[in-house]
PDB file of C-alpha atoms and ligand atoms in Angstrom:
ATOM      1  CA  UNK H   1      31.971   3.717 -19.378  1.00 84.00           C
ATOM      2  CA  UNK H   2      31.182   0.614 -21.402  1.00 94.00           C
ATOM      3  CA  UNK H   3      32.392  -2.519 -19.653  1.00 98.00           C
ATOM      4  CA  UNK H   4      29.778  -5.044 -20.721  1.00 98.00           C
ATOM      5  CA  UNK H   5      28.016  -4.822 -24.074  1.00 98.00           C
ATOM      6  CA  UNK H   6      24.983  -6.938 -25.006  1.00 99.00           C
ATOM      7  CA  UNK H   7      24.501  -8.005 -28.615  1.00 99.00           C
ATOM      8  CA  UNK H   8      21.107  -9.642 -29.118  1.00 98.00           C
ATOM      9  CA  UNK H   9      21.243 -11.674 -32.318  1.00 98.00           C
ATOM     10  CA  UNK H  10      18.741 -13.543 -34.479  1.00 97.00           C
ATOM     11  CA  UNK H  11      21.515 -14.678 -36.824  1.00 97.00           C
ATOM     12  CA  UNK H  12      20.591 -12.096 -39.471  1.00 95.00           C
ATOM     13  CA  UNK H  13      23.049 -10.022 -41.520  1.00 94.00           C
ATOM     14  CA  UNK H  14      21.718  -6.957 -39.687  1.00 94.00           C
ATOM     15  CA  UNK H  15      22.614  -8.461 -36.310  1.00 97.00           C
ATOM     16  CA  UNK H  16      26.072  -9.406 -37.660  1.00 96.00           C
ATOM     17  CA  UNK H  17      26.559  -5.774 -38.747  1.00 96.00           C
ATOM     18  CA  UNK H  18      25.589  -4.684 -35.251  1.00 98.00           C
ATOM     19  CA  UNK H  19      28.072  -7.177 -33.785  1.00 98.00           C
ATOM     20  CA  UNK H  20      30.875  -5.614 -35.826  1.00 98.00           C
ATOM     21  CA  UNK H  21      30.071  -2.214 -34.266  1.00 98.00           C
ATOM     22  CA  UNK H  22      29.988  -3.840 -30.840  1.00 98.00           C
ATOM     23  CA  UNK H  23      33.490  -5.299 -31.432  1.00 98.00           C
ATOM     24  CA  UNK H  24      34.913  -1.883 -32.340  1.00 98.00           C
ATOM     25  CA  UNK H  25      33.473  -0.415 -29.150  1.00 98.00           C
ATOM     26  CA  UNK H  26      34.544  -3.371 -27.035  1.00 98.00           C
ATOM     27  CA  UNK H  27      38.130  -3.075 -28.328  1.00 97.00           C
ATOM     28  CA  UNK H  28      38.196   0.661 -27.639  1.00 97.00           C
ATOM     29  CA  UNK H  29      36.732   0.341 -24.129  1.00 97.00           C
ATOM     30  CA  UNK H  30      38.304  -3.001 -23.237  1.00 97.00           C
ATOM     31  CA  UNK H  31      34.801  -4.365 -22.716  1.00 98.00           C
ATOM     32  CA  UNK H  32      33.304  -7.851 -22.728  1.00 98.00           C
ATOM     33  CA  UNK H  33      30.512  -8.757 -25.172  1.00 98.00           C
ATOM     34  CA  UNK H  34      27.497 -10.906 -24.312  1.00 98.00           C
ATOM     35  CA  UNK H  35      25.873 -12.532 -27.364  1.00 98.00           C
ATOM     36  CA  UNK H  36      22.246 -13.512 -26.701  1.00 98.00           C
ATOM     37  CA  UNK H  37      19.734 -15.390 -28.829  1.00 98.00           C
ATOM     38  CA  UNK H  38      16.175 -15.806 -27.624  1.00 98.00           C
ATOM     39  CA  UNK H  39      14.124 -18.796 -28.763  1.00 96.00           C
ATOM     40  CA  UNK H  40      10.769 -17.121 -29.260  1.00 93.00           C
ATOM     41  CA  UNK H  41       8.456 -19.531 -27.462  1.00 85.00           C
ATOM     42  CA  UNK H  42       5.440 -17.224 -27.297  1.00 78.00           C
ATOM     43  CA  UNK H  43       3.545 -19.580 -29.578  1.00 69.00           C
ATOM     44  CA  UNK H  44       4.732 -22.828 -28.010  1.00 71.00           C
ATOM     45  CA  UNK H  45       1.438 -23.308 -26.158  1.00 70.00           C
ATOM     46  CA  UNK H  46      -0.119 -24.351 -29.485  1.00 70.00           C
ATOM     47  CA  UNK H  47      -1.275 -27.972 -29.501  1.00 71.00           C
ATOM     48  CA  UNK H  48       1.006 -29.303 -32.213  1.00 74.00           C
ATOM     49  CA  UNK H  49       3.454 -32.202 -32.295  1.00 78.00           C
ATOM     50  CA  UNK H  50       5.711 -30.036 -34.469  1.00 80.00           C
ATOM     51  CA  UNK H  51       6.471 -27.609 -31.630  1.00 82.00           C
ATOM     52  CA  UNK H  52       9.355 -29.555 -29.968  1.00 83.00           C
ATOM     53  CA  UNK H  53      11.060 -29.964 -33.349  1.00 84.00           C
ATOM     54  CA  UNK H  54      10.578 -26.278 -34.084  1.00 86.00           C
ATOM     55  CA  UNK H  55      12.057 -25.220 -30.748  1.00 89.00           C
ATOM     56  CA  UNK H  56      15.008 -27.560 -31.295  1.00 90.00           C
ATOM     57  CA  UNK H  57      15.643 -26.011 -34.712  1.00 92.00           C
ATOM     58  CA  UNK H  58      15.524 -22.536 -33.177  1.00 93.00           C
ATOM     59  CA  UNK H  59      17.952 -23.640 -30.434  1.00 96.00           C
ATOM     60  CA  UNK H  60      20.353 -24.709 -33.172  1.00 96.00           C
ATOM     61  CA  UNK H  61      19.905 -21.358 -34.957  1.00 96.00           C
ATOM     62  CA  UNK H  62      20.662 -19.636 -31.665  1.00 98.00           C
ATOM     63  CA  UNK H  63      23.789 -21.661 -31.064  1.00 98.00           C
ATOM     64  CA  UNK H  64      25.096 -20.870 -34.550  1.00 98.00           C
ATOM     65  CA  UNK H  65      24.198 -17.169 -34.286  1.00 98.00           C
ATOM     66  CA  UNK H  66      25.931 -16.700 -30.929  1.00 98.00           C
ATOM     67  CA  UNK H  67      28.938 -18.870 -31.892  1.00 98.00           C
ATOM     68  CA  UNK H  68      29.474 -16.721 -34.952  1.00 98.00           C
ATOM     69  CA  UNK H  69      29.708 -13.616 -32.731  1.00 98.00           C
ATOM     70  CA  UNK H  70      32.134 -15.477 -30.473  1.00 98.00           C
ATOM     71  CA  UNK H  71      34.330 -16.173 -33.512  1.00 98.00           C
ATOM     72  CA  UNK H  72      34.134 -12.509 -34.484  1.00 98.00           C
ATOM     73  CA  UNK H  73      35.303 -11.730 -30.938  1.00 98.00           C
ATOM     74  CA  UNK H  74      38.244 -14.126 -31.251  1.00 98.00           C
ATOM     75  CA  UNK H  75      39.331 -12.366 -34.464  1.00 97.00           C
ATOM     76  CA  UNK H  76      39.108  -8.983 -32.659  1.00 97.00           C
ATOM     77  CA  UNK H  77      40.659  -9.931 -29.328  1.00 97.00           C
ATOM     78  CA  UNK H  78      37.324  -9.459 -27.533  1.00 98.00           C
ATOM     79  CA  UNK H  79      35.964 -11.880 -24.924  1.00 98.00           C
ATOM     80  CA  UNK H  80      32.443 -13.031 -25.864  1.00 98.00           C
ATOM     81  CA  UNK H  81      30.043 -15.058 -23.722  1.00 98.00           C
ATOM     82  CA  UNK H  82      27.180 -16.846 -25.504  1.00 98.00           C
ATOM     83  CA  UNK H  83      23.678 -17.485 -24.170  1.00 98.00           C
ATOM     84  CA  UNK H  84      20.529 -19.027 -25.654  1.00 98.00           C
ATOM     85  CA  UNK H  85      17.367 -18.316 -23.674  1.00 96.00           C
ATOM     86  CA  UNK H  86      13.674 -19.042 -24.166  1.00 95.00           C
ATOM     87  CA  UNK H  87      10.867 -16.519 -23.968  1.00 95.00           C
ATOM     88  CA  UNK H  88       9.779 -13.257 -25.517  1.00 96.00           C
ATOM     89  CA  UNK H  89      12.845 -11.742 -27.249  1.00 97.00           C
ATOM     90  CA  UNK H  90      12.468  -8.125 -26.014  1.00 98.00           C
ATOM     91  CA  UNK H  91      11.559  -9.321 -22.496  1.00 97.00           C
ATOM     92  CA  UNK H  92      14.613 -11.598 -22.282  1.00 98.00           C
ATOM     93  CA  UNK H  93      16.900  -8.915 -23.738  1.00 98.00           C
ATOM     94  CA  UNK H  94      15.774  -6.422 -21.074  1.00 98.00           C
ATOM     95  CA  UNK H  95      16.040  -9.009 -18.277  1.00 98.00           C
ATOM     96  CA  UNK H  96      19.509 -10.079 -19.420  1.00 98.00           C
ATOM     97  CA  UNK H  97      20.631  -6.427 -19.466  1.00 98.00           C
ATOM     98  CA  UNK H  98      19.338  -5.851 -15.923  1.00 98.00           C
ATOM     99  CA  UNK H  99      20.736  -9.096 -14.507  1.00 98.00           C
ATOM    100  CA  UNK H 100      24.216  -8.785 -16.002  1.00 98.00           C
ATOM    101  CA  UNK H 101      24.939  -5.086 -15.461  1.00 97.00           C
ATOM    102  CA  UNK H 102      24.924  -4.352 -19.188  1.00 98.00           C
ATOM    103  CA  UNK H 103      26.080  -0.803 -20.047  1.00 97.00           C
ATOM    104  CA  UNK H 104      25.117  -0.772 -23.730  1.00 98.00           C
ATOM    105  CA  UNK H 105      22.893  -2.829 -26.032  1.00 98.00           C
ATOM    106  CA  UNK H 106      23.945  -2.979 -29.700  1.00 98.00           C
ATOM    107  CA  UNK H 107      21.382  -4.450 -32.114  1.00 98.00           C
ATOM    108  CA  UNK H 108      20.220  -4.317 -35.714  1.00 97.00           C
ATOM    109  CA  UNK H 109      17.378  -2.107 -36.942  1.00 95.00           C
ATOM    110  CA  UNK H 110      16.025  -5.166 -38.731  1.00 94.00           C
ATOM    111  CA  UNK H 111      16.252  -8.932 -38.424  1.00 93.00           C
ATOM    112  CA  UNK H 112      15.247 -12.056 -40.277  1.00 89.00           C
ATOM    113  CA  UNK H 113      11.529 -11.684 -40.605  1.00 85.00           C
ATOM    114  CA  UNK H 114      10.609  -8.037 -41.006  1.00 75.00           C
ATOM    115  CA  UNK H 115       9.883  -6.016 -44.100  1.00 72.00           C
ATOM    116  CA  UNK H 116      12.865  -3.929 -45.115  1.00 69.00           C
ATOM    117  CA  UNK H 117      10.606  -0.964 -45.710  1.00 69.00           C
ATOM    118  CA  UNK H 118       9.519  -0.729 -42.092  1.00 77.00           C
ATOM    119  CA  UNK H 119      11.678   1.727 -40.191  1.00 83.00           C
ATOM    120  CA  UNK H 120      12.516  -0.656 -37.363  1.00 91.00           C
ATOM    121  CA  UNK H 121      11.730  -4.275 -36.408  1.00 94.00           C
ATOM    122  CA  UNK H 122       9.404  -5.073 -33.513  1.00 94.00           C
ATOM    123  CA  UNK H 123      12.070  -6.606 -31.231  1.00 97.00           C
ATOM    124  CA  UNK H 124      14.244  -3.495 -31.534  1.00 97.00           C
ATOM    125  CA  UNK H 125      11.269  -1.164 -31.163  1.00 96.00           C
ATOM    126  CA  UNK H 126      10.123  -2.824 -27.932  1.00 97.00           C
ATOM    127  CA  UNK H 127      13.671  -2.946 -26.553  1.00 98.00           C
ATOM    128  CA  UNK H 128      14.304   0.745 -27.260  1.00 98.00           C
ATOM    129  CA  UNK H 129      10.937   1.686 -25.819  1.00 98.00           C
ATOM    130  CA  UNK H 130      11.415  -0.107 -22.491  1.00 98.00           C
ATOM    131  CA  UNK H 131      15.172  -0.113 -21.937  1.00 98.00           C
ATOM    132  CA  UNK H 132      16.818   2.044 -19.288  1.00 96.00           C
ATOM    133  CA  UNK H 133      20.183   0.964 -20.781  1.00 97.00           C
ATOM    134  CA  UNK H 134      21.346   2.933 -23.860  1.00 98.00           C
ATOM    135  CA  UNK H 135      20.602   1.106 -27.137  1.00 98.00           C
ATOM    136  CA  UNK H 136      22.725   1.547 -30.270  1.00 98.00           C
ATOM    137  CA  UNK H 137      20.590   0.638 -33.299  1.00 97.00           C
ATOM    138  CA  UNK H 138      22.656  -0.257 -36.360  1.00 96.00           C
ATOM    139  CA  UNK H 139      21.053   0.207 -39.749  1.00 90.00           C
ATOM    140  CA  UNK H 140      22.303  -1.677 -42.759  1.00 75.00           C
ATOM    141  CA  UNK H 141      24.011   0.617 -45.221  1.00 63.00           C
ATOM    142  CA  UNK H 142      21.738  -0.428 -48.106  1.00 62.00           C
ATOM    143  CA  UNK H 143      18.768   0.462 -45.931  1.00 54.00           C
ATOM    144  CA  UNK H 144      19.865   3.759 -44.504  1.00 51.00           C
ATOM    145  CA  UNK H 145      18.283   6.357 -46.765  1.00 53.00           C
ATOM    146  CA  UNK H 146      14.788   7.541 -45.959  1.00 53.00           C
ATOM    147  CA  UNK H 147      12.858  10.536 -47.170  1.00 50.00           C
ATOM    148  CA  UNK H 148      12.070  12.843 -44.278  1.00 52.00           C
TER     149      UNK H 148
HETATM  150  P1  ATP M   1       9.904  -8.461 -37.042  1.00 92.67           P
HETATM  151  O1  ATP M   1      10.543  -9.547 -36.222  1.00 92.67           O
HETATM  152  O2  ATP M   1       9.275  -7.374 -36.205  1.00 92.67           O
HETATM  153  O3  ATP M   1       8.996  -8.992 -38.091  1.00 92.67           O
HETATM  154  P2  ATP M   1      12.608  -7.957 -38.044  1.00 92.67           P
HETATM  155  O4  ATP M   1      12.885  -9.429 -37.915  1.00 92.67           O
HETATM  156  O5  ATP M   1      13.085  -7.269 -39.297  1.00 92.67           O
HETATM  157  O6  ATP M   1      11.053  -7.657 -37.850  1.00 92.67           O
HETATM  158  P3  ATP M   1      13.596  -7.562 -35.347  1.00 92.67           P
HETATM  159  O7  ATP M   1      13.125  -8.945 -35.058  1.00 92.67           O
HETATM  160  O8  ATP M   1      13.154  -6.425 -34.479  1.00 92.67           O
HETATM  161  O9  ATP M   1      13.276  -7.132 -36.868  1.00 92.67           O
HETATM  162  O10 ATP M   1      15.184  -7.631 -35.352  1.00 92.67           O
HETATM  163  C1  ATP M   1      15.987  -6.483 -35.077  1.00 92.67           C
HETATM  164  C2  ATP M   1      17.175  -6.888 -34.227  1.00 92.67           C
HETATM  165  O11 ATP M   1      16.680  -7.436 -32.997  1.00 92.67           O
HETATM  166  C3  ATP M   1      18.067  -7.965 -34.818  1.00 92.67           C
HETATM  167  O12 ATP M   1      19.045  -7.415 -35.694  1.00 92.67           O
HETATM  168  C4  ATP M   1      18.687  -8.545 -33.553  1.00 92.67           C
HETATM  169  O13 ATP M   1      19.717  -7.674 -33.090  1.00 92.67           O
HETATM  170  C5  ATP M   1      17.527  -8.481 -32.550  1.00 92.67           C
HETATM  171  N1  ATP M   1      16.719  -9.721 -32.466  1.00 92.67           N
HETATM  172  C6  ATP M   1      15.630 -10.046 -33.209  1.00 92.67           C
HETATM  173  N2  ATP M   1      15.143 -11.250 -32.864  1.00 92.67           N
HETATM  174  C7  ATP M   1      15.931 -11.707 -31.856  1.00 92.67           C
HETATM  175  C8  ATP M   1      15.972 -12.901 -31.056  1.00 92.67           C
HETATM  176  N3  ATP M   1      15.079 -13.880 -31.232  1.00 92.67           N
HETATM  177  N4  ATP M   1      16.936 -13.036 -30.109  1.00 92.67           N
HETATM  178  C9  ATP M   1      17.848 -12.047 -29.926  1.00 92.67           C
HETATM  179  N5  ATP M   1      17.872 -10.909 -30.647  1.00 92.67           N
HETATM  180  C10 ATP M   1      16.939 -10.723 -31.594  1.00 92.67           C
HETATM  181 MN1   MN M   2      12.405 -10.548 -36.132  1.00 92.67          MN
END
């Protein structure tokens, strides 16, 4: 059922938590994991000399974030491919899922920039809203209790 699992990561602890869930599933289903980081270049049109440096820094963040999931895969006997793309994170996540026959997306409820008190980060919200692929949203344990 699950042959190829996509883990979008921004290098946050929440995304690492999600990756751990993805590894459990990948081991159980003998699946491959795709780790994807998207350099958010939606603001790169701005007329600033700092932009190339910023994008380079984000590329580096992306390489580290995806490499760390690859290492997690090596420790769990799971094959992990790593990709760093540029664009709008939810757009690239959805495109990657469509282009690579992804069966399941596993991602964090939160990331690096959001407020912990919001229910769900904007990248996850947009992905869940538009995805035709099932999305497993992993909440951090210290963040899991809400009054209903
Ligand atoms: P916001 O960005 O809306 O201020 P946030 O940073 O807390 O809030 P999101 O950015 O939605 O929340 O992050 C939730 C999850 O989305 C992360 O755990 C990660 O799985 C994924 N994600 C976020 N940003 C990226 C990115 N640039 N590339 C790939 N995956 C991402
Ligand atoms: Mn974010």
